[in-house]
Amino acid sequence: MNPPRTLPELFFQAVERHDHREFMRYKTAGEYVSIPAREFREEVELGAFGLVSWGVEPGNRVALLSENRPGWAFADLSTLCAGGWTVPIYPSLPAEEVGYILKDSGSKACFVSNREQLDKVVEVRDDLPDLRCVITLDPIDREGDDHCCTARELIERGKAERQASPGTLEERLADIDPEDVASILYTSGTTGKPKGVVLTHRNFVSNVIDSLKALAITAEDTHLSFLPLSHSFERTAGYYIMIHAGVSIAYAESVDTVADDMRDVRPTVMTSVPRLYEKMYAAVLRKASEEGWLRKRIAFWARKVGIEYAERKVGGRSISTILKVKYRLADRLVFSKLRERTGGRLRFFVSGGAPLTPVIAKFFYAAGLPILEGYGLTETSPVISVNTFEAMKFGTVGRPIPNVQVKIEPDPERPEGDGEILVKGPNVMQGYYNMPEKTAEVMTEDGWFRTGDIGLLDEEGYLAITDRKKDLVKTSGGKYIAPQPIENEFKMSKYVSQAVVVGNKRKYASVLLVPNFENLEEWAESKGVAHAEVEELIEAEPVDRLYEGVLEEVNAGRPGYETIKKFRLLAEDFTIEKGELTPTLKVKRGVIEDRYAELIDTMYEEEVPAGG
């Protein structure tokens, strides 16, 4: 069997090779239900015929507005088989942003998951002259709307269309070229309007094949999917790669049920962003603290032993007999419990989307749950590099995958070896949809893509990311500060949920901190700090001293210009709903700096004391 050239070929070949496997699993009435591969293929083919019956032509855009579920894959693959371009939309977006993407893409059809998502489309539909039909994955009463049908009705239409024109699908599939557009992915963006990234079948398929050369994923694996499929990381790494490898995909009931779903599904591989690992890490230490001083001491001792063990193991250094004995004890007392919480079968995580704190990477490695940290962007389909079992280095995002080139463009204002990361390869996008000027800004004349990230390649070829170029804080003294590593250190504290470093064009850097309110409330109760509301709690003098201690820990060992001079505590967490986070939980710095501008200014009034 020749390697696939298009996404439909990738899907159909996978079904032929692994038709005996359960293709997907989803939860209904509290139980997981399996979908056989051949049954799913039949539905996809009928879905494609159904779209043809609605007048969807090759090159037409079809939007997907849904949470993770088998129906998302059904909508995606049906569209691709009909020759259409899929336009995924985050289900967390409000109606206004959904309308912008539908209009900008000129989508002819739109799949929606449920009533909530349908209502968003209905709200903006009068401004969408290109939209011909809306297909609901849930069986929703359409109230006489002739331009709306359910997925089940689409399949029935597909049966009639296949009977009338049986050769249509085969013709459509034969006409798909690897260089044809497969999808427009609108970046969630931390600033401005989202840009539509145009990716071809070749972009996706090459990235799938080249990534699998680095990742040890096989048909014996089971994947638990919970990251938004609208994001390129989950779409390629948690969906197309898994299909091609013959992996059984189980969908989490929701983001909030992942812990329970892990125990039910017992996955062997998972993809996630660092926020999951941060929460799991914090939960282990918090649970140990709640079980008394002895359990707490054991947990922190195990962490210390595990980190030393991981550093030596991955670094290829000798491990003493006494460290081996300590590690075996730490594993029995602490790490084995963490493995049980993941279902007991997990071989590894794949991490992307944001930098992973090295301490957490080492902790999970010691726990027998290695996190293979990688790097990529929507514009690169997305995988650029990834750590592997054979080649791993903490604090890096691994080496570039096969057929992808990476180089660093030196920056005279940055330390030697540090500069903007440029990428070239078959995974690099065609450009931004209807934005030639924006495309020209990021593509060089000889085909290199400017990532906008600052990093370096070490002598062994490992790539390390410093930060986003546009996120770097430049003080009025001309010194550059990378905020993400500092923010990640703050988040290592059990009392910090979120951190945003500020200080651009100011004399020094400061930070906005969102407390971990659960842990802070427990601490306040133990210290007898009286308060009626959260706002009163964060103004209390003992709380101020607590966070001054956190600040001192983060500043320890940092050069003077990189130290954080002042902080302010916020009374509520950042959320997607308030526009402060992207759908992939990245902080929208501009929004936060605007929203808290007055509070930030107070950190630069000389008479204001250092605390919060």
Coordinates of C-alpha atoms in Angstrom, one line a residue:
M1 CA 0.0 0.0 0.0
N2 CA 1.5 3.3 -1.1
P3 CA 1.8 6.1 1.5
P4 CA -1.3 8.3 1.6
R5 CA -1.2 11.6 -0.3
T6 CA -4.4 13.2 0.9
L7 CA -6.4 13.1 4.1
P8 CA -9.2 11.0 2.6
E9 CA -6.6 8.5 1.5
L10 CA -5.1 8.5 5.0
F11 CA -8.5 7.7 6.4
F12 CA -9.5 5.0 3.9
Q13 CA -6.1 3.3 4.2
A14 CA -6.3 3.2 8.0
V15 CA -9.8 1.6 7.8
E16 CA -8.4 -1.1 5.5
R17 CA -5.4 -1.8 7.7
H18 CA -7.2 -1.7 11.0
D19 CA -10.8 -2.6 10.2
H20 CA -10.9 -5.0 13.2
R21 CA -10.2 -2.2 15.7
E22 CA -12.8 0.0 17.4
F23 CA -12.3 3.2 15.6
M24 CA -13.7 5.7 18.2
R25 CA -15.3 5.6 21.6
Y26 CA -17.6 8.1 23.2
K27 CA -19.6 8.4 26.4
T28 CA -23.4 8.1 26.6
A29 CA -25.5 7.6 29.7
G30 CA -22.2 7.3 31.7
E31 CA -20.8 4.4 29.6
Y32 CA -18.3 4.3 26.8
V33 CA -19.7 3.1 23.4
S34 CA -17.5 1.9 20.5
I35 CA -17.8 2.7 16.8
P36 CA -16.3 0.1 14.5
A37 CA -14.0 1.4 11.7
R38 CA -16.1 0.1 8.8
E39 CA -19.3 1.5 10.2
F40 CA -17.7 4.9 10.6
R41 CA -16.4 4.8 7.0
E42 CA -19.9 4.1 5.7
E43 CA -21.3 7.1 7.6
V44 CA -18.5 9.3 6.3
E45 CA -19.1 8.3 2.7
L46 CA -22.9 8.9 3.1
G47 CA -22.1 12.2 4.8
A48 CA -20.1 13.3 1.8
F49 CA -22.9 12.3 -0.6
G50 CA -25.3 14.2 1.7
L51 CA -23.1 17.4 1.3
V52 CA -23.1 16.9 -2.4
S53 CA -26.9 16.9 -2.3
W54 CA -26.8 20.3 -0.6
G55 CA -24.8 21.7 -3.4
V56 CA -21.3 21.6 -1.8
E57 CA -18.7 21.7 -4.6
P58 CA -15.0 21.0 -4.5
G59 CA -13.3 24.0 -2.9
N60 CA -16.4 25.1 -1.0
R61 CA -15.8 25.9 2.6
V62 CA -17.7 23.9 5.3
A63 CA -17.5 25.1 8.9
L64 CA -17.3 22.8 12.0
L65 CA -18.6 24.3 15.3
S66 CA -18.5 21.5 17.8
E67 CA -17.0 20.1 20.9
N68 CA -14.8 17.0 20.6
R69 CA -16.9 14.0 19.6
P70 CA -17.1 11.4 16.8
G71 CA -19.4 13.8 15.0
W72 CA -16.5 16.3 14.6
A73 CA -14.5 13.7 12.8
F74 CA -17.6 12.7 10.7
A75 CA -18.1 16.3 9.7
D76 CA -14.4 16.8 8.9
L77 CA -13.9 13.7 6.8
S78 CA -17.3 13.9 5.0
T79 CA -16.3 17.5 3.9
L80 CA -12.8 16.4 2.8
C81 CA -14.2 13.5 0.8
A82 CA -16.6 15.8 -0.9
G83 CA -13.7 18.0 -2.0
G84 CA -14.5 20.7 0.5
W85 CA -12.3 22.7 2.8
T86 CA -13.0 22.4 6.5
V87 CA -13.2 25.5 8.7
P88 CA -13.1 24.5 12.3
I89 CA -14.4 27.0 14.9
Y90 CA -13.9 26.8 18.6
P91 CA -17.2 26.1 20.4
S92 CA -16.2 28.5 23.1
L93 CA -16.3 31.5 20.8
P94 CA -19.2 34.0 21.1
A95 CA -21.7 34.5 18.2
E96 CA -19.9 37.6 16.9
E97 CA -16.6 35.8 16.4
V98 CA -18.4 32.7 14.9
G99 CA -20.1 35.1 12.5
Y100 CA -16.7 36.7 11.5
I101 CA -15.2 33.3 10.7
L102 CA -18.2 32.1 8.7
K103 CA -18.3 35.3 6.7
D104 CA -14.6 35.7 6.1
S105 CA -14.3 32.1 5.0
G106 CA -17.5 32.3 2.9
S107 CA -18.6 28.9 4.3
K108 CA -21.4 27.3 2.3
A109 CA -22.4 24.9 5.1
C110 CA -21.9 24.6 8.8
F111 CA -22.0 21.6 11.2
V112 CA -23.0 22.5 14.7
S113 CA -23.0 20.2 17.7
N114 CA -26.1 21.2 19.7
R115 CA -28.7 23.9 20.3
E116 CA -26.3 26.3 22.0
Q117 CA -24.0 26.3 18.9
L118 CA -27.0 26.4 16.5
D119 CA -28.3 29.6 18.3
K120 CA -25.0 31.3 17.6
V121 CA -25.3 30.7 13.9
V122 CA -29.0 31.7 13.9
E123 CA -28.0 35.0 15.6
V124 CA -25.6 36.0 12.8
R125 CA -27.2 34.2 9.9
D126 CA -28.8 37.3 8.2
D127 CA -25.2 38.5 7.6
L128 CA -24.1 35.3 6.0
P129 CA -25.3 35.3 2.3
D130 CA -23.1 32.3 1.4
L131 CA -24.4 30.0 4.0
R132 CA -26.8 27.4 2.4
C133 CA -27.3 24.9 5.2
V134 CA -26.7 24.1 8.8
I135 CA -26.3 20.5 9.9
T136 CA -26.9 19.6 13.6
L137 CA -25.0 16.7 15.1
D138 CA -27.6 16.4 17.9
P139 CA -31.2 15.6 16.8
I140 CA -32.6 19.1 17.2
D141 CA -36.1 20.2 16.2
R142 CA -35.6 22.7 13.3
E143 CA -38.9 24.4 13.6
G144 CA -39.6 24.4 9.9
D145 CA -36.2 25.7 8.8
D146 CA -35.7 24.3 5.3
H147 CA -32.0 25.2 5.4
C148 CA -31.2 23.0 8.4
C149 CA -31.0 19.3 8.9
T150 CA -29.7 16.8 11.4
A151 CA -26.6 14.6 10.8
R152 CA -29.0 11.6 10.6
E153 CA -31.0 13.4 7.9
L154 CA -27.8 14.3 6.0
I155 CA -26.9 10.6 5.9
E156 CA -30.4 9.7 4.6
R157 CA -30.0 12.4 1.9
G158 CA -26.6 10.8 1.2
K159 CA -28.2 7.4 0.6
A160 CA -30.6 8.9 -2.0
E161 CA -27.8 10.8 -3.6
R162 CA -25.6 7.7 -3.8
Q163 CA -28.4 5.8 -5.4
A164 CA -29.0 8.5 -8.0
S165 CA -25.3 9.3 -8.7
P166 CA -23.2 6.4 -7.4
G167 CA -19.9 7.5 -9.1
T168 CA -19.9 11.0 -7.7
L169 CA -17.8 10.3 -4.6
E170 CA -15.2 8.3 -6.5
E171 CA -14.8 11.1 -8.9
R172 CA -14.5 13.7 -6.2
L173 CA -11.8 11.6 -4.4
A174 CA -9.9 11.1 -7.6
D175 CA -9.8 14.8 -8.3
I176 CA -8.3 15.8 -4.9
D177 CA -4.6 16.8 -5.4
P178 CA -2.1 16.8 -2.5
E179 CA -1.6 20.5 -3.2
D180 CA -5.3 21.3 -2.9
V181 CA -6.4 23.2 0.2
A182 CA -7.8 20.9 3.0
S183 CA -8.6 23.4 5.7
I184 CA -8.6 27.0 6.8
L185 CA -7.7 27.2 10.5
Y186 CA -8.4 30.5 12.2
T187 CA -5.8 31.2 14.8
S188 CA -7.3 32.1 18.2
G189 CA -4.8 34.9 18.4
T190 CA -3.8 36.8 21.5
T191 CA -4.2 40.1 19.6
G192 CA -6.4 41.4 16.8
K193 CA -8.8 39.6 14.5
P194 CA -8.1 35.9 13.9
K195 CA -6.1 35.0 10.7
G196 CA -7.2 32.1 8.5
V197 CA -4.2 29.7 8.0
V198 CA -4.5 27.9 4.7
L199 CA -3.2 24.3 4.9
T200 CA -3.2 21.7 2.1
H201 CA -3.6 17.9 2.2
R202 CA 0.2 17.7 1.7
N203 CA 0.8 20.0 4.7
F204 CA -1.2 17.7 7.0
V205 CA -0.2 14.3 5.5
S206 CA 3.5 15.1 5.5
N207 CA 3.4 16.3 9.1
V208 CA 1.5 13.1 10.1
I209 CA 4.0 10.8 8.4
D210 CA 7.1 12.7 9.6
S211 CA 5.9 13.0 13.2
L212 CA 5.2 9.3 13.4
K213 CA 8.9 8.7 12.5
A214 CA 9.7 10.3 15.8
L215 CA 6.8 9.2 18.0
A216 CA 6.5 5.5 19.0
I217 CA 2.7 5.2 18.5
T218 CA 1.2 2.0 17.3
A219 CA -2.2 0.3 16.6
E220 CA -2.0 -1.2 20.1
D221 CA -2.4 2.3 21.7
T222 CA -5.5 4.0 23.0
H223 CA -5.8 7.8 23.0
L224 CA -8.0 10.0 25.2
S225 CA -8.9 13.2 23.3
F226 CA -10.0 16.3 25.2
L227 CA -8.0 19.3 23.7
P228 CA -10.2 21.2 21.1
L229 CA -10.0 19.5 17.7
S230 CA -10.4 23.1 16.3
H231 CA -6.7 23.6 17.4
S232 CA -4.1 22.3 15.0
F233 CA -2.2 20.4 17.7
E234 CA -5.0 18.1 18.7
R235 CA -6.2 17.9 15.1
T236 CA -2.9 16.6 13.8
A237 CA -1.3 14.9 16.9
G238 CA -4.5 13.7 18.5
Y239 CA -6.6 12.8 15.5
Y240 CA -4.9 12.4 12.1
I241 CA -1.7 10.8 13.5
M242 CA -3.9 8.5 15.6
I243 CA -6.0 7.5 12.7
H244 CA -3.0 6.8 10.5
A245 CA -1.4 4.7 13.2
G246 CA -4.6 2.7 13.9
V247 CA -5.0 4.0 17.4
S248 CA -8.4 3.8 19.0
I249 CA -9.6 7.3 20.0
A250 CA -11.8 7.8 23.0
Y251 CA -13.4 11.2 23.6
A252 CA -13.5 12.7 27.1
E253 CA -17.0 13.6 28.2
S254 CA -15.8 17.1 28.8
V255 CA -12.7 19.0 29.9
D256 CA -13.9 18.8 33.5
T257 CA -14.2 15.0 33.5
V258 CA -10.7 14.2 32.2
A259 CA -9.6 12.7 35.5
D260 CA -12.5 10.3 35.6
D261 CA -12.3 9.5 31.9
M262 CA -8.6 8.6 32.3
R263 CA -9.6 5.9 34.8
D264 CA -12.5 4.7 32.5
V265 CA -10.6 4.6 29.2
R266 CA -7.1 3.7 30.6
P267 CA -5.3 5.4 27.7
T268 CA -1.8 4.6 26.7
V269 CA -1.0 7.9 25.1
M270 CA -2.4 11.4 25.5
T271 CA -1.8 14.9 24.0
S272 CA -2.2 18.0 26.2
V273 CA -1.0 21.5 26.9
P274 CA 1.1 22.2 30.0
R275 CA -1.9 23.4 32.1
L276 CA -3.0 19.7 32.6
Y277 CA 0.4 18.7 33.9
E278 CA 0.5 21.8 36.2
K279 CA -2.8 20.9 37.7
M280 CA -1.9 17.2 38.1
Y281 CA 1.4 18.1 39.7
A282 CA -0.3 20.6 42.1
A283 CA -3.0 18.1 43.0
V284 CA -0.4 15.5 44.0
L285 CA 1.3 17.9 46.4
R286 CA -1.9 19.4 47.7
K287 CA -3.3 15.9 48.5
A288 CA -0.2 15.0 50.3
S289 CA -0.3 18.2 52.3
E290 CA -3.9 17.4 53.3
E291 CA -3.0 14.0 54.6
G292 CA -0.8 15.3 57.4
W293 CA 2.8 16.4 57.9
L294 CA 4.3 12.9 57.3
R295 CA 2.6 12.3 53.9
K296 CA 3.7 15.9 53.0
R297 CA 7.3 15.2 53.9
I298 CA 7.2 11.9 51.9
A299 CA 5.8 13.6 48.8
F300 CA 8.3 16.4 48.8
W301 CA 11.2 13.9 49.5
A302 CA 9.9 11.8 46.6
R303 CA 9.8 14.8 44.3
K304 CA 13.5 15.7 45.2
V305 CA 14.6 12.1 44.6
G306 CA 12.6 11.8 41.4
I307 CA 14.0 14.9 39.9
E308 CA 17.6 13.9 40.6
Y309 CA 16.9 10.4 39.2
A310 CA 15.3 11.9 36.0
E311 CA 18.1 14.3 35.5
R312 CA 20.7 11.6 35.7
K313 CA 18.7 9.1 33.6
V314 CA 17.9 11.4 30.7
G315 CA 21.4 13.1 30.9
G316 CA 23.1 9.7 30.6
R317 CA 24.9 10.0 33.9
S318 CA 25.5 7.2 36.4
I319 CA 22.9 6.5 39.0
S320 CA 24.2 5.4 42.4
T321 CA 22.9 2.3 44.2
I322 CA 21.6 4.5 47.0
L323 CA 19.7 6.7 44.6
K324 CA 18.2 3.6 42.9
V325 CA 17.0 2.4 46.3
K326 CA 15.5 5.8 47.2
Y327 CA 13.8 6.0 43.8
R328 CA 12.2 2.5 44.2
L329 CA 10.8 3.6 47.5
A330 CA 9.6 6.9 46.2
D331 CA 8.0 5.1 43.3
R332 CA 6.1 2.7 45.6
L333 CA 5.0 5.5 48.0
V334 CA 4.2 8.3 45.6
F335 CA 4.7 7.9 41.9
S336 CA 2.7 4.6 41.5
K337 CA -0.3 6.4 42.9
L338 CA -0.1 9.0 40.2
R339 CA 0.1 6.3 37.5
E340 CA -3.0 4.7 38.9
R341 CA -4.9 8.0 38.5
T342 CA -4.2 8.0 34.8
G343 CA -5.6 4.5 34.4
G344 CA -2.4 2.5 35.0
R345 CA -1.5 2.0 31.3
L346 CA -0.2 5.4 30.1
R347 CA 3.1 5.1 28.3
F348 CA 3.6 8.8 27.6
F349 CA 2.1 12.3 27.1
V350 CA 2.8 14.6 24.2
S351 CA 2.9 18.2 25.2
G352 CA 2.6 21.3 23.0
G353 CA 1.0 24.7 22.8
A354 CA 3.1 26.4 25.4
P355 CA 6.5 25.9 27.2
L356 CA 6.5 23.2 29.9
T357 CA 8.3 23.9 33.2
P358 CA 11.4 21.6 33.4
V359 CA 10.6 20.7 37.0
I360 CA 7.3 19.3 36.0
A361 CA 8.8 17.4 33.1
K362 CA 11.3 15.8 35.4
F363 CA 8.7 14.9 38.0
F364 CA 6.4 13.2 35.5
Y365 CA 9.4 11.3 34.0
A366 CA 10.3 10.0 37.4
A367 CA 6.7 9.0 37.9
G368 CA 6.9 6.7 34.8
L369 CA 4.8 9.1 32.8
P370 CA 7.2 10.8 30.4
I371 CA 6.1 14.0 28.7
L372 CA 7.4 14.3 25.2
E373 CA 7.5 18.0 24.8
G374 CA 7.2 19.3 21.2
Y375 CA 6.9 22.6 19.4
G376 CA 4.8 23.8 16.5
L377 CA 2.4 26.4 15.2
T378 CA -0.8 26.3 13.3
E379 CA 1.1 27.7 10.3
T380 CA 3.3 24.5 10.3
S381 CA 0.5 21.9 10.5
P382 CA 1.8 22.1 13.4
V383 CA 4.7 19.9 14.4
I384 CA 8.2 21.3 14.0
S385 CA 10.2 19.4 16.7
V386 CA 9.6 16.9 19.5
N387 CA 11.5 15.1 22.2
T388 CA 11.5 11.3 21.8
F389 CA 12.5 8.4 24.0
E390 CA 15.7 8.0 22.1
A391 CA 16.6 11.7 22.1
M392 CA 15.2 13.7 25.0
K393 CA 16.6 16.8 26.8
F394 CA 14.7 18.6 29.5
G395 CA 14.1 22.3 28.9
T396 CA 14.0 21.8 25.1
V397 CA 11.3 21.0 22.6
G398 CA 13.5 18.3 21.0
R399 CA 15.0 18.0 17.6
P400 CA 13.2 18.9 14.3
I401 CA 11.2 16.0 12.8
P402 CA 12.4 14.6 9.5
N403 CA 12.1 16.8 6.4
V404 CA 11.6 20.0 8.5
Q405 CA 14.4 22.5 8.6
V406 CA 15.0 25.0 11.4
K407 CA 17.4 27.9 11.6
I408 CA 17.9 30.8 14.0
E409 CA 18.0 34.3 12.6
P410 CA 20.5 36.2 14.8
D411 CA 19.3 39.3 16.6
P412 CA 21.9 41.8 17.6
E413 CA 19.9 42.8 20.7
R414 CA 19.7 39.2 21.9
P415 CA 22.3 37.0 23.6
E416 CA 24.6 35.1 21.2
G417 CA 22.9 32.1 19.6
D418 CA 19.5 33.5 20.4
G419 CA 17.1 34.8 17.7
E420 CA 13.9 34.3 15.8
I421 CA 13.1 30.7 14.8
L422 CA 12.6 30.2 11.0
V423 CA 11.1 27.0 9.6
K424 CA 11.0 25.4 6.1
G425 CA 9.4 22.2 5.0
P426 CA 6.4 20.5 3.4
N427 CA 4.3 21.3 6.5
V428 CA 4.5 25.1 6.0
M429 CA 1.2 26.8 5.2
Q430 CA 0.3 28.4 1.9
G431 CA -0.5 31.7 3.6
Y432 CA -3.2 33.6 5.4
Y433 CA -6.6 33.5 3.7
N434 CA -7.3 36.8 2.0
M435 CA -4.4 38.4 3.7
P436 CA -1.5 38.7 1.2
E437 CA 0.2 41.5 3.2
K438 CA 0.2 39.4 6.4
T439 CA 1.5 36.4 4.5
A440 CA 4.4 38.5 3.1
E441 CA 5.3 39.6 6.6
V442 CA 6.0 36.0 7.8
M443 CA 7.3 34.3 4.6
T444 CA 10.8 35.0 3.2
E445 CA 11.4 35.0 -0.5
D446 CA 13.2 31.7 -0.3
G447 CA 10.4 29.9 1.5
W448 CA 11.3 30.2 5.2
F449 CA 8.4 30.9 7.7
R450 CA 9.1 33.4 10.5
T451 CA 7.6 31.8 13.6
G452 CA 7.7 34.9 15.7
D453 CA 9.3 32.8 18.5
I454 CA 12.7 33.4 20.0
G455 CA 14.9 30.4 20.7
L456 CA 18.2 28.7 20.1
L457 CA 19.6 25.5 18.7
D458 CA 22.2 23.9 20.9
E459 CA 25.3 22.0 19.8
E460 CA 23.3 18.7 19.7
G461 CA 20.5 20.1 17.5
Y462 CA 17.9 20.5 20.3
L463 CA 15.6 23.5 20.0
A464 CA 14.9 25.6 23.1
I465 CA 12.2 28.2 23.1
T466 CA 12.7 31.5 25.0
D467 CA 9.4 33.2 24.3
R468 CA 7.1 34.8 21.8
K469 CA 9.0 37.7 20.1
K470 CA 6.0 40.1 20.6
D471 CA 5.6 39.0 24.3
L472 CA 9.2 40.0 25.3
V473 CA 9.2 42.8 27.8
K474 CA 11.7 45.6 27.0
T475 CA 12.4 47.9 29.9
S476 CA 13.0 51.6 29.5
G477 CA 16.7 50.7 30.1
G478 CA 16.7 48.6 26.9
K479 CA 16.9 45.2 28.7
Y480 CA 14.8 42.3 27.3
I481 CA 12.9 40.1 29.7
A482 CA 11.2 36.8 28.6
P483 CA 8.0 36.7 30.6
Q484 CA 6.9 33.0 30.2
P485 CA 9.8 31.3 32.1
I486 CA 9.2 33.8 35.0
E487 CA 5.4 33.3 34.9
N488 CA 5.9 29.5 34.9
E489 CA 8.1 29.8 38.1
F490 CA 5.3 31.8 39.8
K491 CA 2.8 29.1 38.9
M492 CA 5.0 26.5 40.6
S493 CA 3.8 28.0 43.9
K494 CA 0.8 26.3 45.4
Y495 CA -0.6 29.8 46.0
V496 CA -0.5 31.0 42.4
S497 CA -3.0 30.0 39.6
Q498 CA -2.0 32.6 36.9
A499 CA 0.8 35.1 36.4
V500 CA 1.3 37.9 33.9
V501 CA 4.6 39.8 33.8
V502 CA 4.3 43.5 32.8
G503 CA 6.8 46.3 32.4
N504 CA 7.2 47.2 28.7
K505 CA 8.9 50.6 28.4
R506 CA 8.9 50.9 32.2
K507 CA 11.9 51.0 34.6
Y508 CA 11.4 47.5 35.9
A509 CA 9.2 44.4 35.6
S510 CA 6.2 43.7 37.8
V511 CA 3.6 41.0 37.9
L512 CA -0.2 40.5 38.2
L513 CA -1.0 37.3 40.2
V514 CA -4.2 35.3 40.3
P515 CA -4.1 33.3 43.6
N516 CA -5.0 29.7 43.8
F517 CA -8.0 30.5 45.9
E518 CA -8.6 27.0 47.2
N519 CA -5.1 26.8 48.7
L520 CA -5.1 30.5 49.8
E521 CA -8.4 30.1 51.6
E522 CA -7.0 27.0 53.5
W523 CA -3.9 28.9 54.4
A524 CA -5.9 31.9 55.6
E525 CA -8.1 29.7 57.8
S526 CA -5.1 28.1 59.3
K527 CA -3.5 31.5 60.1
G528 CA -6.8 33.0 61.4
V529 CA -7.0 35.6 58.7
A530 CA -10.6 36.9 58.9
H531 CA -12.3 38.0 55.7
A532 CA -15.8 38.1 54.3
E533 CA -15.0 38.3 50.5
V534 CA -12.1 37.4 48.3
E535 CA -11.4 41.1 47.7
E536 CA -10.9 41.6 51.4
L537 CA -8.7 38.5 51.6
I538 CA -6.2 39.6 49.0
E539 CA -5.9 43.0 50.7
A540 CA -5.0 41.4 54.1
E541 CA -1.5 42.2 55.3
P542 CA -0.6 38.5 56.1
V543 CA -1.6 37.6 52.6
D544 CA 0.6 40.4 51.2
R545 CA 3.6 38.9 53.2
L546 CA 2.8 35.4 51.9
Y547 CA 3.1 36.6 48.3
E548 CA 6.2 38.7 49.0
G549 CA 7.8 35.4 50.0
V550 CA 6.7 33.8 46.7
L551 CA 8.2 36.8 44.9
E552 CA 11.5 36.4 46.7
E553 CA 11.7 32.7 45.8
V554 CA 11.1 33.5 42.1
N555 CA 13.7 36.4 42.1
A556 CA 16.4 34.3 43.8
G557 CA 19.4 33.9 41.5
R558 CA 18.0 36.1 38.8
P559 CA 20.1 39.0 37.3
G560 CA 19.0 42.4 38.6
Y561 CA 17.2 43.6 35.4
E562 CA 15.1 40.3 35.4
T563 CA 13.9 40.5 38.9
I564 CA 10.2 41.3 39.5
K565 CA 10.0 44.4 41.7
K566 CA 6.3 44.5 42.6
F567 CA 3.1 42.5 42.4
R568 CA -0.7 42.9 42.6
L569 CA -3.2 40.2 43.4
L570 CA -6.4 39.9 41.3
A571 CA -9.7 38.8 42.7
E572 CA -10.7 36.5 39.9
D573 CA -9.1 34.1 37.5
F574 CA -8.6 34.8 33.8
T575 CA -11.2 33.1 31.6
I576 CA -12.1 32.5 27.9
E577 CA -15.5 34.0 28.5
K578 CA -14.1 37.3 29.5
G579 CA -11.8 37.4 26.5
E580 CA -8.6 37.1 28.7
L581 CA -7.6 33.6 27.4
T582 CA -7.6 32.1 24.0
P583 CA -9.5 28.8 23.5
T584 CA -6.2 27.0 24.1
L585 CA -5.8 28.8 27.4
K586 CA -3.0 31.2 26.3
V587 CA -3.1 34.6 28.0
K588 CA -4.2 37.6 25.9
R589 CA -1.6 40.0 27.3
G590 CA -3.0 43.0 25.5
V591 CA -6.5 42.5 26.9
I592 CA -5.2 41.9 30.5
E593 CA -2.9 45.0 30.3
D594 CA -5.8 47.2 29.1
R595 CA -8.3 45.8 31.6
Y596 CA -5.9 46.3 34.6
A597 CA -4.1 49.4 33.3
E598 CA -4.9 51.5 36.4
L599 CA -3.8 48.7 38.7
I600 CA -0.6 48.2 36.8
D601 CA 0.1 52.0 37.0
T602 CA 0.0 51.8 40.8
M603 CA 3.1 49.5 40.7
Y604 CA 5.0 52.4 39.0
E605 CA 4.1 55.1 41.5
E606 CA 7.2 55.5 43.6
E607 CA 5.3 56.1 46.8
V608 CA 3.5 52.8 46.6
P609 CA 5.1 50.0 48.8
A610 CA 6.4 46.9 47.1
G611 CA 3.5 44.6 48.1
G612 CA -0.1 44.1 47.0

